[in-house]
PDB file of C-alpha atoms in Angstrom:
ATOM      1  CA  UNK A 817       0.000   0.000   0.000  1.00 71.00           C
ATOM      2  CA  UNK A 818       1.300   3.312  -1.034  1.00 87.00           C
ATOM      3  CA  UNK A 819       1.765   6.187   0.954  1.00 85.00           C
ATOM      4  CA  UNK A 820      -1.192   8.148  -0.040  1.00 78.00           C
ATOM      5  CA  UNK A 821      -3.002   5.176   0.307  1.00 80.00           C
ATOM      6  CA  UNK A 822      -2.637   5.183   3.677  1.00 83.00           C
ATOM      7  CA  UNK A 823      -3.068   8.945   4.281  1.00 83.00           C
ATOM      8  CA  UNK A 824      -6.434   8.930   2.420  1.00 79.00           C
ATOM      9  CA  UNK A 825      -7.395   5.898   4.234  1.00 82.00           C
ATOM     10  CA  UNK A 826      -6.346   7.550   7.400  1.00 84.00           C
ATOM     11  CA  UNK A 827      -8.189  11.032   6.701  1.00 81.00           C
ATOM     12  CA  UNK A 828     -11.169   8.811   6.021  1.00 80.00           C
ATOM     13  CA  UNK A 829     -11.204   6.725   9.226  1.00 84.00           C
ATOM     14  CA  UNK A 830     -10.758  10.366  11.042  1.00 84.00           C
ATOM     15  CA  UNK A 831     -13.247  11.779   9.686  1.00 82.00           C
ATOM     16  CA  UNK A 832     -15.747   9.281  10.132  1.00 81.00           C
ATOM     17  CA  UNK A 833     -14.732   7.955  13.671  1.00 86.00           C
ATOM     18  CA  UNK A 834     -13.051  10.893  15.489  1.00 87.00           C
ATOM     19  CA  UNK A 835     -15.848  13.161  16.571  1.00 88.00           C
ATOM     20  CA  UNK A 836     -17.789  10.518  18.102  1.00 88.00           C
ATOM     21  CA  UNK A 837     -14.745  10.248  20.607  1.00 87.00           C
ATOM     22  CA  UNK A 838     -13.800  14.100  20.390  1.00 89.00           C
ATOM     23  CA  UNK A 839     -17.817  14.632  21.645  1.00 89.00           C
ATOM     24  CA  UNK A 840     -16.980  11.511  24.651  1.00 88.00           C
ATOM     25  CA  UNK A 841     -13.571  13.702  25.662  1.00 90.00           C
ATOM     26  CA  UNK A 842     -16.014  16.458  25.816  1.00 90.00           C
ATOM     27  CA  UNK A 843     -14.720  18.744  23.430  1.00 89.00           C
ATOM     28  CA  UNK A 844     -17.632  19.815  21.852  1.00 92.00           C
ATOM     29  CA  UNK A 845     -21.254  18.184  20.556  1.00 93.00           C
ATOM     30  CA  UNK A 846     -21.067  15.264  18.115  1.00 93.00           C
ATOM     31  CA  UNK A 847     -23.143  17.034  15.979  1.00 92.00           C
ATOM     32  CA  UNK A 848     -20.505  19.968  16.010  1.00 94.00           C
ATOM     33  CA  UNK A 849     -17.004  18.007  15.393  1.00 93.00           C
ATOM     34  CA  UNK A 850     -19.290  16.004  12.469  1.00 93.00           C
ATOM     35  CA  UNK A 851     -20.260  19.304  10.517  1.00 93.00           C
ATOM     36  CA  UNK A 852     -16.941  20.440  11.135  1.00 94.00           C
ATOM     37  CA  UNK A 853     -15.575  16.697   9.930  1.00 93.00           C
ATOM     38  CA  UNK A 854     -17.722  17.091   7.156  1.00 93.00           C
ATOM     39  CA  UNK A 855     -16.177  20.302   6.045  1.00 94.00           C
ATOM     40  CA  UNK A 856     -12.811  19.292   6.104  1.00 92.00           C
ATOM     41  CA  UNK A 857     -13.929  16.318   3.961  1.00 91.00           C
ATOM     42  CA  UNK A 858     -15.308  18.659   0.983  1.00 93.00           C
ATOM     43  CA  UNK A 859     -12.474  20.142   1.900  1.00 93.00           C
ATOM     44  CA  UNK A 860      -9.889  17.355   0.362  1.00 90.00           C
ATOM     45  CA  UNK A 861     -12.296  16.491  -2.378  1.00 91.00           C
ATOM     46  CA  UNK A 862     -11.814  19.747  -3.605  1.00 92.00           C
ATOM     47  CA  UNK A 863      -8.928  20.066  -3.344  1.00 91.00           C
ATOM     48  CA  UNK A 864      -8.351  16.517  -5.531  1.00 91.00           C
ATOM     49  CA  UNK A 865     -10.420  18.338  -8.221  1.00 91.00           C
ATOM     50  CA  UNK A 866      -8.509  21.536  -8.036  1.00 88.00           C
ATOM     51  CA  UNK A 867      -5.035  19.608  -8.977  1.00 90.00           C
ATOM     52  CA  UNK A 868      -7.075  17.694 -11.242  1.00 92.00           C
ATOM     53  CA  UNK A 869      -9.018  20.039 -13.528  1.00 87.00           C
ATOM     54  CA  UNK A 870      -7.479  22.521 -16.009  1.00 84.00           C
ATOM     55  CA  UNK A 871      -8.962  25.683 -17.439  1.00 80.00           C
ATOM     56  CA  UNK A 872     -12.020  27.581 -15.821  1.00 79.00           C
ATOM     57  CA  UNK A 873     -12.906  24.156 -13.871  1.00 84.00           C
ATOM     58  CA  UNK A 874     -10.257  25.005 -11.819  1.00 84.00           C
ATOM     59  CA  UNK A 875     -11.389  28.313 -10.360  1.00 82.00           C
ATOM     60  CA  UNK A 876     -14.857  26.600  -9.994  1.00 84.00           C
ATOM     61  CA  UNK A 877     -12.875  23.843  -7.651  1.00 88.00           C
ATOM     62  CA  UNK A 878     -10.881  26.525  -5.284  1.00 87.00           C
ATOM     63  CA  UNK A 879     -14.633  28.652  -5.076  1.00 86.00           C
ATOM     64  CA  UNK A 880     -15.876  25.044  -3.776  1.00 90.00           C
ATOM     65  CA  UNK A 881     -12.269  24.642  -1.364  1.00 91.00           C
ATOM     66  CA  UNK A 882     -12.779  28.427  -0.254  1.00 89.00           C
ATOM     67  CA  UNK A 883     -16.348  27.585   0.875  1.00 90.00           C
ATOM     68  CA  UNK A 884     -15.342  24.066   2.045  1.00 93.00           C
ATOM     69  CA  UNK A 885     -12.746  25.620   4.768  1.00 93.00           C
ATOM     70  CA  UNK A 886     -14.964  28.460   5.555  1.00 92.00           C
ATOM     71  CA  UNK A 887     -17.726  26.095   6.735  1.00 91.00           C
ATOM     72  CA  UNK A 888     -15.442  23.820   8.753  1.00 94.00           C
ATOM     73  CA  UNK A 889     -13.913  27.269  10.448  1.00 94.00           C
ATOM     74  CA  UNK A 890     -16.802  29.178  11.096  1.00 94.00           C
ATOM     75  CA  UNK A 891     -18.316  26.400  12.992  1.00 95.00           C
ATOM     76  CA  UNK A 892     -14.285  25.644  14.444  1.00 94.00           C
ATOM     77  CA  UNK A 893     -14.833  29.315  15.710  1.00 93.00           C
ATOM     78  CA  UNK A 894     -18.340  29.228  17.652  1.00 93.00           C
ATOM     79  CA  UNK A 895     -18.636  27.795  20.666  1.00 93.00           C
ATOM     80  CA  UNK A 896     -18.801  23.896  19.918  1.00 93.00           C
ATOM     81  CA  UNK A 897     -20.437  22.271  23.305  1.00 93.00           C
ATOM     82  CA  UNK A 898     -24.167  24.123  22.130  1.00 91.00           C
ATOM     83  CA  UNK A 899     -25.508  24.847  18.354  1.00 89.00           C
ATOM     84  CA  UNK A 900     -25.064  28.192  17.621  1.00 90.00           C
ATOM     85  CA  UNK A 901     -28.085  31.040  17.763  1.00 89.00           C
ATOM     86  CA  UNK A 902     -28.603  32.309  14.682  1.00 91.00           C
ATOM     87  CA  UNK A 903     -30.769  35.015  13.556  1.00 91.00           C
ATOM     88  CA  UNK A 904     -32.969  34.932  10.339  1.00 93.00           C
ATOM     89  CA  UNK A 905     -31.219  34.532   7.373  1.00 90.00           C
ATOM     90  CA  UNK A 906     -27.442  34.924   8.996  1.00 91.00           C
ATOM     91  CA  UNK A 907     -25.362  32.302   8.017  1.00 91.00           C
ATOM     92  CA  UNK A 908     -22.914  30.508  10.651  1.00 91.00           C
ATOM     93  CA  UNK A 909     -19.688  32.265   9.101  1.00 92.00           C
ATOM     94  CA  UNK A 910     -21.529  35.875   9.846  1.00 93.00           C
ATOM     95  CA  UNK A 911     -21.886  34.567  13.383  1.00 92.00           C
ATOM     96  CA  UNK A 912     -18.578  33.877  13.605  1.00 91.00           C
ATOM     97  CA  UNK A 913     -17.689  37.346  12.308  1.00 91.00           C
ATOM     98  CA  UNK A 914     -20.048  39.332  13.770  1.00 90.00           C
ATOM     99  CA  UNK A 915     -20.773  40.817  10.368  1.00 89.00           C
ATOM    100  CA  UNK A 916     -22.164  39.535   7.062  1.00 89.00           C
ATOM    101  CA  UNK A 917     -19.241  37.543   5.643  1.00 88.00           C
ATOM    102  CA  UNK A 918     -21.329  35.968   3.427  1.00 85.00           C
ATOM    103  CA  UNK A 919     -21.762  38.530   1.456  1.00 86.00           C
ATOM    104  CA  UNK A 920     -18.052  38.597  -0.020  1.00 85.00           C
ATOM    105  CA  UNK A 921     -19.337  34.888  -1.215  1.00 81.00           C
ATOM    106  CA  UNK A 922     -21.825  36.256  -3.238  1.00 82.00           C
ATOM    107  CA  UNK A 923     -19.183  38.766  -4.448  1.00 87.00           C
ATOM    108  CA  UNK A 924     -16.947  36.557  -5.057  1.00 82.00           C
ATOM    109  CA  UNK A 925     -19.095  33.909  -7.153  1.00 80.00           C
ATOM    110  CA  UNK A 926     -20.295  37.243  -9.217  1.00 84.00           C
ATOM    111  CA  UNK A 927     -16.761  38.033  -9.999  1.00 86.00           C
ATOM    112  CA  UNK A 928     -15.837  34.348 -10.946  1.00 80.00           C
ATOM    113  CA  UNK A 929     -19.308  34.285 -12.994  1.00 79.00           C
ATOM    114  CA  UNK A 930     -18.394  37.559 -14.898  1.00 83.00           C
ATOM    115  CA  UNK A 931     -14.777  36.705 -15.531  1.00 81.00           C
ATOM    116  CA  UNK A 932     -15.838  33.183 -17.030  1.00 76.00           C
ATOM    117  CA  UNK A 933     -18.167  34.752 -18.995  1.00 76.00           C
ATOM    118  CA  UNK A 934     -16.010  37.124 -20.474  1.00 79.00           C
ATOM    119  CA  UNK A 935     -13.129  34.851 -21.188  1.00 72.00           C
ATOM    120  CA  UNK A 936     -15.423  32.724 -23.142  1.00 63.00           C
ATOM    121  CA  UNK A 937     -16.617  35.401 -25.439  1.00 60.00           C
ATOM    122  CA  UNK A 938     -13.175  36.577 -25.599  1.00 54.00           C
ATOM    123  CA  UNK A 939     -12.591  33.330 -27.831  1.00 54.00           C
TER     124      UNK A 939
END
């Protein structure tokens, strides 16, 4: 078995079984270390495609990284033994903030939109 073999299988068998016993140690809800878990997760499969794909795909794949890590971190950076309070329509990364973060997402998948567009009718 190769080396990356045995990372990936490793980062799987974390991912899967460690917040179970992060939640028993006490350091946070199950619920919490999962969605955070799960974020790191998207995390590495994004980051697969980003190495992977060539041309516009690959600004599509670090949007979906950027947006990967920002989930796992926001919910990293709220208080993980309680689900966070949220008010109506805030995301969990605004929460985290204390202002709407979200907002440079938006931006940000504009910009991407705009620039994709324009390279293709630049050919």
């Amino acid at each position: 078995m190769t080396v990356r073999c045995m990372l990936m299988l490793l980062a799987l068998a974390a991912v899967h079984l460690l917040p179970e016993h992060l939640a028993g140690l006490g350091l946070g809800t199950q619920a919490a270390l999962e969605y955070i878990a799960y974020g790191l997760e998207a995390s590495a499969l994004w980051l697969a495609w980003l190495v992977a794909m060539r041309g516009p795909m690959r600004y599509m794949a670090a949007w979906g990284l950027a947006e990967s890590l920002a989930r796992a971190g926001c919910r990293a950076a709220v208080p993980l033994d309680h689900a966070p309070s949220l008010l109506p329509g805030q995301t969990l990364c605004d929460a985290a903030a204390g202002w709407p973060v979200s907002l440079a997402s938006l931006v940000a998948a504009l910009l991407l939109a705009a620039y994709l567009n324009h390279r293709g009718h630049g050919r």
